[in-house]
Amino acid sequence: MLGLGGLGLAGALTLAAFVAPHRPAAAAATYTPRDPAVVVARVPQRDAGEQLARRQLALSPARVELAVELARADIRRYREESDPRYLGRAQATLGRWWNLAAPPSEVLLVRATIRQALHDFSGAREDLDRLIALRPGDAQAHLTRAVVATVTGDYAAARASCLAAGSLRDALVLASCEAPLDGIAGNAEAAYTRLFGTLAQARRSRPELRGWALTALAELAIMRGQTAVAGVHLDAALAADPEDVYARNLQADILLAAHRNHDVRALLSGRESVDSHLVRLAIAESRADGPRQRELVRAMRDRIEAAALRGDRVHLREEAMFALAVDSDAPRALALAVDNWKVQHELADARLLAETAVAAQDPEAAAPVIAWARSHGVRDAWLDRSLAQLGAAR
């Protein structure tokens, strides 16, 4: 099986880029086409509004509101396409303020978001704490702080941020924000009941908020071993927003775990530009010995190599999944999962480490996850199954 999903809060608000682990960055060979007609790469055309905004910023580089608007646009593209180069563009746009200890408050939130996506969690937390001190009524700052605190295992801080955001927004925000925290604390059933009821009453909530709540419900259902129920919630989330990368990945993970490889193909075909979609599609095609197996596996290997050349180190889940499911290299998958756990402590990371430890027949490697699960009272159907195979008493 594959490690399913991540925490609903973190998944709803951010999608991390894909990178490779401890491999030294190498200088890529320079390619200079001999024929000027050769197409090296195709880039999306910028809309007229963005072009105008960039011209205005070039003429007035101190206009922080323009820089922030452009940086946010690139962050949106990054989330939609899973392309870390957009994060670099956003950072470059904020270059005038990037290294300031106390930049304008508008910059703090965007810088924290970029730092979070790049897994500079301590830097993101500093920016968010400073911003909240300046603007305690900024609900988005509290929500982003909840993400960072959750990913790093600071659940008390995450809950405090959820409460603050909920007081500024509404009951559905609070319930959606707290749901994964309640799940981690071993209260998935009560959290599901509360969130389901709150969502039923919030009939006029915004589509993106409903999508977040539905995905959180799906994750709670998975924790309880109810993957069919989770699939229904994810279908609803994707009906509301077909471009929800996180919900689509979670649905694909459920299908992969059930070995419904042809359904994964139907769900993800045509969406290979997103790395996290590509790896799942490559796994499905590899398992089914499908007609695109070689093409998709090669494409995924190319992305892994490209990440290594960039020296990126943002997210290790997908490469661990690929090493385990496609290469059948359990020791390498375990090493990647161990590195990943050192960076972040989401439920998906715990599942992944336990699963790869089972495959590698190395119970000792899962000791950090076993200790984490015991200390927080985590009850999760997928994790419990792997821990049982490792002989870990709960």
Short mmCIF file of C-alpha atoms in Angstrom, two decimals:
data_model
loop_
_atom_site.label_atom_id
_atom_site.label_comp_id
_atom_site.label_asym_id
_atom_site.label_seq_id
_atom_site.Cartn_x
_atom_site.Cartn_y
_atom_site.Cartn_z
CA MET A 1 0.00 0.00 0.00
CA LEU A 2 1.04 3.64 -0.22
CA GLY A 3 1.10 6.24 2.51
CA LEU A 4 -2.11 8.19 2.15
CA GLY A 5 -2.34 11.93 2.01
CA GLY A 6 -1.27 14.47 4.59
CA LEU A 7 -3.09 16.54 7.17
CA GLY A 8 -6.14 18.29 5.79
CA LEU A 9 -5.06 21.72 6.96
CA ALA A 10 -1.62 21.62 5.46
CA GLY A 11 -2.87 20.02 2.29
CA ALA A 12 -5.63 22.54 1.84
CA LEU A 13 -3.45 25.59 2.22
CA THR A 14 -0.17 24.57 0.62
CA LEU A 15 1.34 22.04 -1.75
CA ALA A 16 5.04 21.49 -1.33
CA ALA A 17 7.37 21.13 -4.29
CA PHE A 18 9.00 17.84 -5.13
CA VAL A 19 12.72 17.42 -4.56
CA ALA A 20 15.42 14.90 -4.02
CA PRO A 21 17.35 14.22 -0.76
CA HIS A 22 21.03 14.21 0.18
CA ARG A 23 22.55 14.54 -3.26
CA PRO A 24 25.03 17.28 -4.00
CA ALA A 25 23.94 19.82 -6.54
CA ALA A 26 25.80 19.42 -9.81
CA ALA A 27 26.24 21.85 -12.62
CA ALA A 28 24.05 20.82 -15.51
CA ALA A 29 25.70 20.67 -18.91
CA THR A 30 24.92 23.77 -20.93
CA TYR A 31 22.83 23.09 -23.99
CA THR A 32 23.03 25.56 -26.86
CA PRO A 33 20.86 24.62 -29.84
CA ARG A 34 22.54 24.98 -33.20
CA ASP A 35 19.29 25.69 -34.97
CA PRO A 36 17.61 28.94 -33.82
CA ALA A 37 14.25 27.39 -34.67
CA VAL A 38 14.63 24.67 -32.01
CA VAL A 39 12.07 25.00 -29.19
CA VAL A 40 13.91 24.63 -25.87
CA ALA A 41 10.89 25.09 -23.60
CA ARG A 42 7.36 26.43 -23.68
CA VAL A 43 6.35 28.85 -20.97
CA PRO A 44 2.86 30.07 -20.15
CA GLN A 45 1.94 33.38 -21.69
CA ARG A 46 1.54 36.13 -19.13
CA ASP A 47 -1.75 37.93 -19.14
CA ALA A 48 -1.95 41.58 -20.01
CA GLY A 49 -2.69 42.59 -16.42
CA GLU A 50 0.44 40.93 -15.11
CA GLN A 51 2.59 42.44 -17.83
CA LEU A 52 1.23 45.87 -17.00
CA ALA A 53 1.84 45.34 -13.26
CA ARG A 54 5.44 44.26 -13.90
CA ARG A 55 6.07 47.32 -16.06
CA GLN A 56 4.65 49.52 -13.33
CA LEU A 57 6.82 47.84 -10.71
CA ALA A 58 9.90 48.33 -12.88
CA LEU A 59 9.13 52.04 -13.05
CA SER A 60 8.29 52.29 -9.33
CA PRO A 61 10.22 49.49 -7.58
CA ALA A 62 9.21 50.69 -4.09
CA ARG A 63 5.50 49.92 -4.69
CA VAL A 64 5.18 47.08 -2.25
CA GLU A 65 1.51 46.46 -3.03
CA LEU A 66 2.37 45.67 -6.66
CA ALA A 67 5.22 43.36 -5.67
CA VAL A 68 3.00 41.50 -3.22
CA GLU A 69 0.23 41.13 -5.82
CA LEU A 70 2.66 39.68 -8.35
CA ALA A 71 4.27 37.37 -5.81
CA ARG A 72 0.87 36.03 -4.77
CA ALA A 73 0.04 35.31 -8.41
CA ASP A 74 3.19 33.22 -8.73
CA ILE A 75 2.41 31.35 -5.51
CA ARG A 76 -1.01 30.49 -6.96
CA ARG A 77 0.65 29.14 -10.09
CA TYR A 78 3.08 27.13 -8.00
CA ARG A 79 0.20 25.50 -6.15
CA GLU A 80 -1.65 24.75 -9.37
CA GLU A 81 1.34 23.37 -11.29
CA SER A 82 3.66 22.10 -8.55
CA ASP A 83 6.50 24.00 -10.23
CA PRO A 84 9.00 25.38 -7.67
CA ARG A 85 10.33 27.90 -10.19
CA TYR A 86 7.30 30.04 -9.46
CA LEU A 87 8.44 30.27 -5.85
CA GLY A 88 11.76 31.58 -7.10
CA ARG A 89 9.99 34.18 -9.20
CA ALA A 90 7.89 35.24 -6.24
CA GLN A 91 10.99 35.56 -4.07
CA ALA A 92 12.77 37.58 -6.75
CA THR A 93 9.79 39.91 -7.03
CA LEU A 94 10.09 40.58 -3.30
CA GLY A 95 13.87 40.93 -3.52
CA ARG A 96 13.86 44.54 -2.34
CA TRP A 97 12.34 43.46 0.99
CA TRP A 98 13.31 39.77 1.22
CA ASN A 99 16.26 40.09 3.61
CA LEU A 100 14.81 42.82 5.81
CA ALA A 101 14.37 41.87 9.45
CA ALA A 102 11.15 43.89 9.62
CA PRO A 103 9.64 44.24 6.14
CA PRO A 104 6.16 45.69 5.60
CA SER A 105 3.41 43.52 7.04
CA GLU A 106 2.11 42.66 3.55
CA VAL A 107 5.49 41.15 2.74
CA LEU A 108 5.65 39.15 5.97
CA LEU A 109 2.69 36.95 5.08
CA VAL A 110 3.87 36.27 1.52
CA ARG A 111 7.45 35.64 2.65
CA ALA A 112 6.20 33.25 5.32
CA THR A 113 4.14 31.40 2.73
CA ILE A 114 7.15 31.01 0.45
CA ARG A 115 9.39 29.95 3.32
CA GLN A 116 6.82 27.40 4.41
CA ALA A 117 6.65 25.93 0.91
CA LEU A 118 10.44 25.70 0.87
CA HIS A 119 10.35 24.00 4.29
CA ASP A 120 12.07 26.87 6.06
CA PHE A 121 9.61 26.38 8.88
CA SER A 122 11.56 28.33 11.50
CA GLY A 123 11.81 31.35 9.20
CA ALA A 124 8.13 31.11 8.35
CA ARG A 125 7.20 30.88 12.01
CA GLU A 126 9.26 33.98 12.85
CA ASP A 127 7.53 35.96 10.10
CA LEU A 128 4.09 34.81 11.19
CA ASP A 129 4.68 35.53 14.86
CA ARG A 130 5.87 39.03 13.95
CA LEU A 131 2.90 39.59 11.65
CA ILE A 132 0.37 38.43 14.23
CA ALA A 133 1.92 40.78 16.80
CA LEU A 134 1.40 43.61 14.30
CA ARG A 135 -1.99 42.47 13.00
CA PRO A 136 -3.69 40.17 15.51
CA GLY A 137 -6.89 40.30 13.44
CA ASP A 138 -5.28 38.73 10.35
CA ALA A 139 -7.09 35.39 10.02
CA GLN A 140 -4.92 34.20 7.13
CA ALA A 141 -1.79 34.73 9.22
CA HIS A 142 -3.28 32.59 12.00
CA LEU A 143 -4.25 29.85 9.53
CA THR A 144 -0.80 29.80 7.96
CA ARG A 145 0.76 29.68 11.42
CA ALA A 146 -1.48 26.71 12.19
CA VAL A 147 -0.10 24.96 9.10
CA VAL A 148 3.52 25.55 10.12
CA ALA A 149 2.91 24.54 13.72
CA THR A 150 1.06 21.37 12.65
CA VAL A 151 3.75 20.26 10.21
CA THR A 152 6.46 20.75 12.84
CA GLY A 153 4.50 18.94 15.53
CA ASP A 154 3.73 21.98 17.72
CA TYR A 155 0.10 21.01 18.17
CA ALA A 156 -0.60 23.39 21.07
CA ALA A 157 0.45 26.37 18.94
CA ALA A 158 -1.53 25.02 15.99
CA ARG A 159 -4.68 24.74 18.08
CA ALA A 160 -4.22 28.27 19.45
CA SER A 161 -3.93 29.55 15.88
CA CYS A 162 -7.04 27.63 14.84
CA LEU A 163 -9.01 29.17 17.71
CA ALA A 164 -7.82 32.64 16.75
CA ALA A 165 -8.71 32.13 13.08
CA GLY A 166 -12.08 30.65 13.97
CA SER A 167 -12.96 33.62 16.16
CA LEU A 168 -12.19 35.90 13.22
CA ARG A 169 -14.03 33.84 10.61
CA ASP A 170 -16.72 31.27 11.38
CA ALA A 171 -17.46 27.86 12.87
CA LEU A 172 -16.55 25.97 9.69
CA VAL A 173 -13.07 27.48 9.64
CA LEU A 174 -12.54 26.48 13.25
CA ALA A 175 -13.88 22.95 12.78
CA SER A 176 -11.86 22.40 9.60
CA CYS A 177 -8.71 23.75 11.20
CA GLU A 178 -9.05 21.69 14.37
CA ALA A 179 -10.18 18.46 12.71
CA PRO A 180 -6.71 17.12 11.83
CA LEU A 181 -5.42 18.10 15.27
CA ASP A 182 -8.25 16.19 16.93
CA GLY A 183 -7.48 13.26 14.65
CA ILE A 184 -3.83 13.24 15.68
CA ALA A 185 -4.94 13.31 19.31
CA GLY A 186 -6.89 10.09 18.80
CA ASN A 187 -10.32 11.71 18.49
CA ALA A 188 -11.02 11.15 14.79
CA GLU A 189 -14.58 9.93 15.30
CA ALA A 190 -15.65 12.94 17.39
CA ALA A 191 -13.86 15.31 15.01
CA TYR A 192 -15.64 13.76 12.02
CA THR A 193 -19.05 14.10 13.66
CA ARG A 194 -18.43 17.71 14.58
CA LEU A 195 -17.08 18.75 11.19
CA PHE A 196 -19.80 16.89 9.29
CA GLY A 197 -22.49 18.67 11.29
CA THR A 198 -20.83 22.06 10.95
CA LEU A 199 -20.48 21.65 7.19
CA ALA A 200 -24.14 20.64 6.87
CA GLN A 201 -25.18 23.87 8.57
CA ALA A 202 -22.82 26.06 6.52
CA ARG A 203 -24.76 25.90 3.28
CA ARG A 204 -23.63 29.33 2.10
CA SER A 205 -19.92 28.84 2.73
CA ARG A 206 -17.44 29.63 -0.03
CA PRO A 207 -16.54 26.76 -2.41
CA GLU A 208 -12.89 26.75 -1.36
CA LEU A 209 -13.83 26.50 2.30
CA ARG A 210 -16.26 23.67 1.59
CA GLY A 211 -13.52 21.90 -0.36
CA TRP A 212 -11.15 22.20 2.59
CA ALA A 213 -13.79 20.82 4.97
CA LEU A 214 -14.63 17.94 2.63
CA THR A 215 -10.99 16.99 2.31
CA ALA A 216 -10.56 17.13 6.09
CA LEU A 217 -13.59 14.86 6.43
CA ALA A 218 -12.01 12.45 3.94
CA GLU A 219 -8.83 12.30 5.97
CA LEU A 220 -10.71 11.62 9.19
CA ALA A 221 -12.62 8.85 7.43
CA ILE A 222 -9.34 7.32 6.25
CA MET A 223 -8.02 7.40 9.81
CA ARG A 224 -11.10 5.39 10.83
CA GLY A 225 -10.54 2.88 8.01
CA GLN A 226 -13.53 4.12 5.99
CA THR A 227 -11.92 4.68 2.60
CA ALA A 228 -15.21 4.35 0.69
CA VAL A 229 -16.67 7.22 2.74
CA ALA A 230 -13.49 9.20 2.16
CA GLY A 231 -13.86 8.68 -1.58
CA VAL A 232 -17.36 10.15 -1.52
CA HIS A 233 -16.11 13.28 0.24
CA LEU A 234 -13.24 13.64 -2.23
CA ASP A 235 -15.59 13.27 -5.19
CA ALA A 236 -17.59 16.18 -3.76
CA ALA A 237 -14.43 18.23 -3.21
CA LEU A 238 -13.32 17.65 -6.80
CA ALA A 239 -16.78 18.46 -8.12
CA ALA A 240 -16.49 21.82 -6.38
CA ASP A 241 -12.94 22.39 -7.62
CA PRO A 242 -11.56 20.01 -10.28
CA GLU A 243 -8.15 21.68 -9.97
CA ASP A 244 -7.74 20.77 -6.29
CA VAL A 245 -4.38 19.00 -6.56
CA TYR A 246 -4.37 17.83 -2.98
CA ALA A 247 -7.83 16.23 -3.08
CA ARG A 248 -7.02 14.55 -6.40
CA ASN A 249 -3.79 13.11 -4.97
CA LEU A 250 -5.62 11.80 -1.93
CA GLN A 251 -8.24 10.17 -4.15
CA ALA A 252 -5.46 8.61 -6.23
CA ASP A 253 -3.81 7.25 -3.09
CA ILE A 254 -7.04 5.53 -2.08
CA LEU A 255 -7.32 3.97 -5.54
CA LEU A 256 -3.67 2.88 -5.52
CA ALA A 257 -4.09 1.27 -2.13
CA ALA A 258 -7.01 -0.72 -3.59
CA HIS A 259 -4.92 -1.58 -6.70
CA ARG A 260 -7.46 0.18 -8.91
CA ASN A 261 -4.74 1.22 -11.31
CA HIS A 262 -7.01 1.85 -14.30
CA ASP A 263 -9.09 4.23 -12.20
CA VAL A 264 -5.92 6.11 -11.25
CA ARG A 265 -5.18 6.46 -14.96
CA ALA A 266 -8.64 7.94 -15.56
CA LEU A 267 -8.27 10.29 -12.61
CA LEU A 268 -4.80 11.65 -13.44
CA SER A 269 -4.24 11.29 -17.19
CA GLY A 270 -3.55 14.63 -18.82
CA ARG A 271 -2.34 16.11 -15.52
CA GLU A 272 1.26 14.91 -15.70
CA SER A 273 2.66 18.44 -15.48
CA VAL A 274 2.08 18.27 -11.72
CA ASP A 275 4.85 16.18 -10.17
CA SER A 276 2.68 14.70 -7.44
CA HIS A 277 0.17 13.57 -10.07
CA LEU A 278 2.90 12.20 -12.30
CA VAL A 279 4.43 9.98 -9.64
CA ARG A 280 1.06 8.40 -8.83
CA LEU A 281 0.25 7.88 -12.50
CA ALA A 282 3.69 6.33 -13.06
CA ILE A 283 3.11 3.94 -10.16
CA ALA A 284 -0.30 2.91 -11.51
CA GLU A 285 1.02 2.35 -15.04
CA SER A 286 3.99 0.41 -13.71
CA ARG A 287 1.78 -1.87 -11.65
CA ALA A 288 -0.61 -2.47 -14.54
CA ASP A 289 2.19 -2.79 -17.10
CA GLY A 290 0.28 -0.13 -19.01
CA PRO A 291 1.12 1.25 -22.46
CA ARG A 292 2.61 4.46 -21.01
CA GLN A 293 4.69 2.76 -18.32
CA ARG A 294 8.12 3.48 -19.80
CA GLU A 295 7.18 7.05 -20.78
CA LEU A 296 5.83 7.99 -17.36
CA VAL A 297 8.57 6.28 -15.36
CA ARG A 298 11.21 8.01 -17.47
CA ALA A 299 9.46 11.35 -17.02
CA MET A 300 9.44 10.88 -13.25
CA ARG A 301 13.11 9.95 -13.21
CA ASP A 302 13.88 13.09 -15.21
CA ARG A 303 12.06 15.24 -12.64
CA ILE A 304 13.96 13.58 -9.81
CA GLU A 305 17.24 14.28 -11.56
CA ALA A 306 16.24 17.86 -12.31
CA ALA A 307 15.41 18.43 -8.64
CA ALA A 308 18.81 17.03 -7.65
CA LEU A 309 20.58 19.34 -10.09
CA ARG A 310 18.77 22.32 -8.60
CA GLY A 311 19.89 21.24 -5.15
CA ASP A 312 16.30 21.42 -3.95
CA ARG A 313 15.31 19.81 -0.69
CA VAL A 314 11.68 20.53 -0.10
CA HIS A 315 9.68 17.34 -0.15
CA LEU A 316 10.72 13.70 -0.10
CA ARG A 317 7.43 11.82 -0.02
CA GLU A 318 7.00 11.35 -3.75
CA GLU A 319 10.52 10.06 -4.33
CA ALA A 320 10.13 7.59 -1.46
CA MET A 321 6.84 6.40 -2.97
CA PHE A 322 8.52 6.02 -6.36
CA ALA A 323 11.51 4.14 -4.93
CA LEU A 324 9.23 1.71 -3.11
CA ALA A 325 6.49 1.14 -5.68
CA VAL A 326 8.38 1.41 -8.98
CA ASP A 327 11.98 0.54 -8.18
CA SER A 328 11.15 -1.95 -5.41
CA ASP A 329 14.10 -0.45 -3.55
CA ALA A 330 12.91 -0.66 0.04
CA PRO A 331 16.20 0.41 1.69
CA ARG A 332 16.39 3.56 -0.42
CA ALA A 333 12.70 4.31 0.12
CA LEU A 334 13.25 3.93 3.86
CA ALA A 335 16.24 6.28 3.81
CA LEU A 336 14.14 8.89 2.01
CA ALA A 337 11.28 8.43 4.47
CA VAL A 338 13.67 8.83 7.41
CA ASP A 339 15.01 12.07 5.93
CA ASN A 340 11.47 13.25 5.34
CA TRP A 341 10.49 12.59 8.96
CA LYS A 342 13.39 14.73 10.13
CA VAL A 343 11.84 17.67 8.26
CA GLN A 344 8.13 17.32 9.00
CA HIS A 345 5.78 15.29 11.16
CA GLU A 346 2.49 14.97 9.36
CA LEU A 347 0.43 11.82 9.53
CA ALA A 348 1.34 11.02 5.92
CA ASP A 349 5.01 11.15 6.88
CA ALA A 350 4.42 8.75 9.78
CA ARG A 351 2.54 6.34 7.51
CA LEU A 352 5.30 6.49 4.93
CA LEU A 353 8.11 5.83 7.38
CA ALA A 354 6.28 2.91 8.98
CA GLU A 355 5.38 1.41 5.60
CA THR A 356 8.92 1.63 4.23
CA ALA A 357 10.29 0.19 7.49
CA VAL A 358 8.00 -2.81 6.99
CA ALA A 359 9.15 -3.23 3.40
CA ALA A 360 12.81 -2.95 4.42
CA GLN A 361 12.28 -5.24 7.43
CA ASP A 362 13.84 -2.63 9.69
CA PRO A 363 11.62 -2.04 12.76
CA GLU A 364 14.26 0.11 14.45
CA ALA A 365 14.00 2.73 11.72
CA ALA A 366 10.36 3.31 12.67
CA ALA A 367 11.16 3.99 16.33
CA PRO A 368 10.63 7.79 16.03
CA VAL A 369 7.16 7.27 14.55
CA ILE A 370 6.25 4.67 17.15
CA ALA A 371 7.25 7.10 19.92
CA TRP A 372 5.32 9.93 18.24
CA ALA A 373 2.16 7.83 17.88
CA ARG A 374 2.29 6.70 21.49
CA SER A 375 2.97 10.14 22.92
CA HIS A 376 0.02 11.75 21.10
CA GLY A 377 -2.41 8.85 21.25
CA VAL A 378 -2.62 8.60 17.46
CA ARG A 379 -5.11 6.06 16.17
CA ASP A 380 -4.99 5.61 12.42
CA ALA A 381 -6.07 2.52 10.50
CA TRP A 382 -3.26 2.73 7.96
CA LEU A 383 -0.52 3.50 10.43
CA ASP A 384 -1.75 0.92 12.95
CA ARG A 385 -1.59 -1.79 10.29
CA SER A 386 2.08 -1.05 9.56
CA LEU A 387 2.95 -0.75 13.24
CA ALA A 388 1.36 -4.13 13.89
CA GLN A 389 3.53 -5.63 11.16
CA LEU A 390 6.55 -4.09 12.87
CA GLY A 391 5.53 -5.72 16.13
CA ALA A 392 5.00 -2.37 17.86
CA ALA A 393 2.64 -2.72 20.80
CA ARG A 394 0.21 0.20 21.14
#
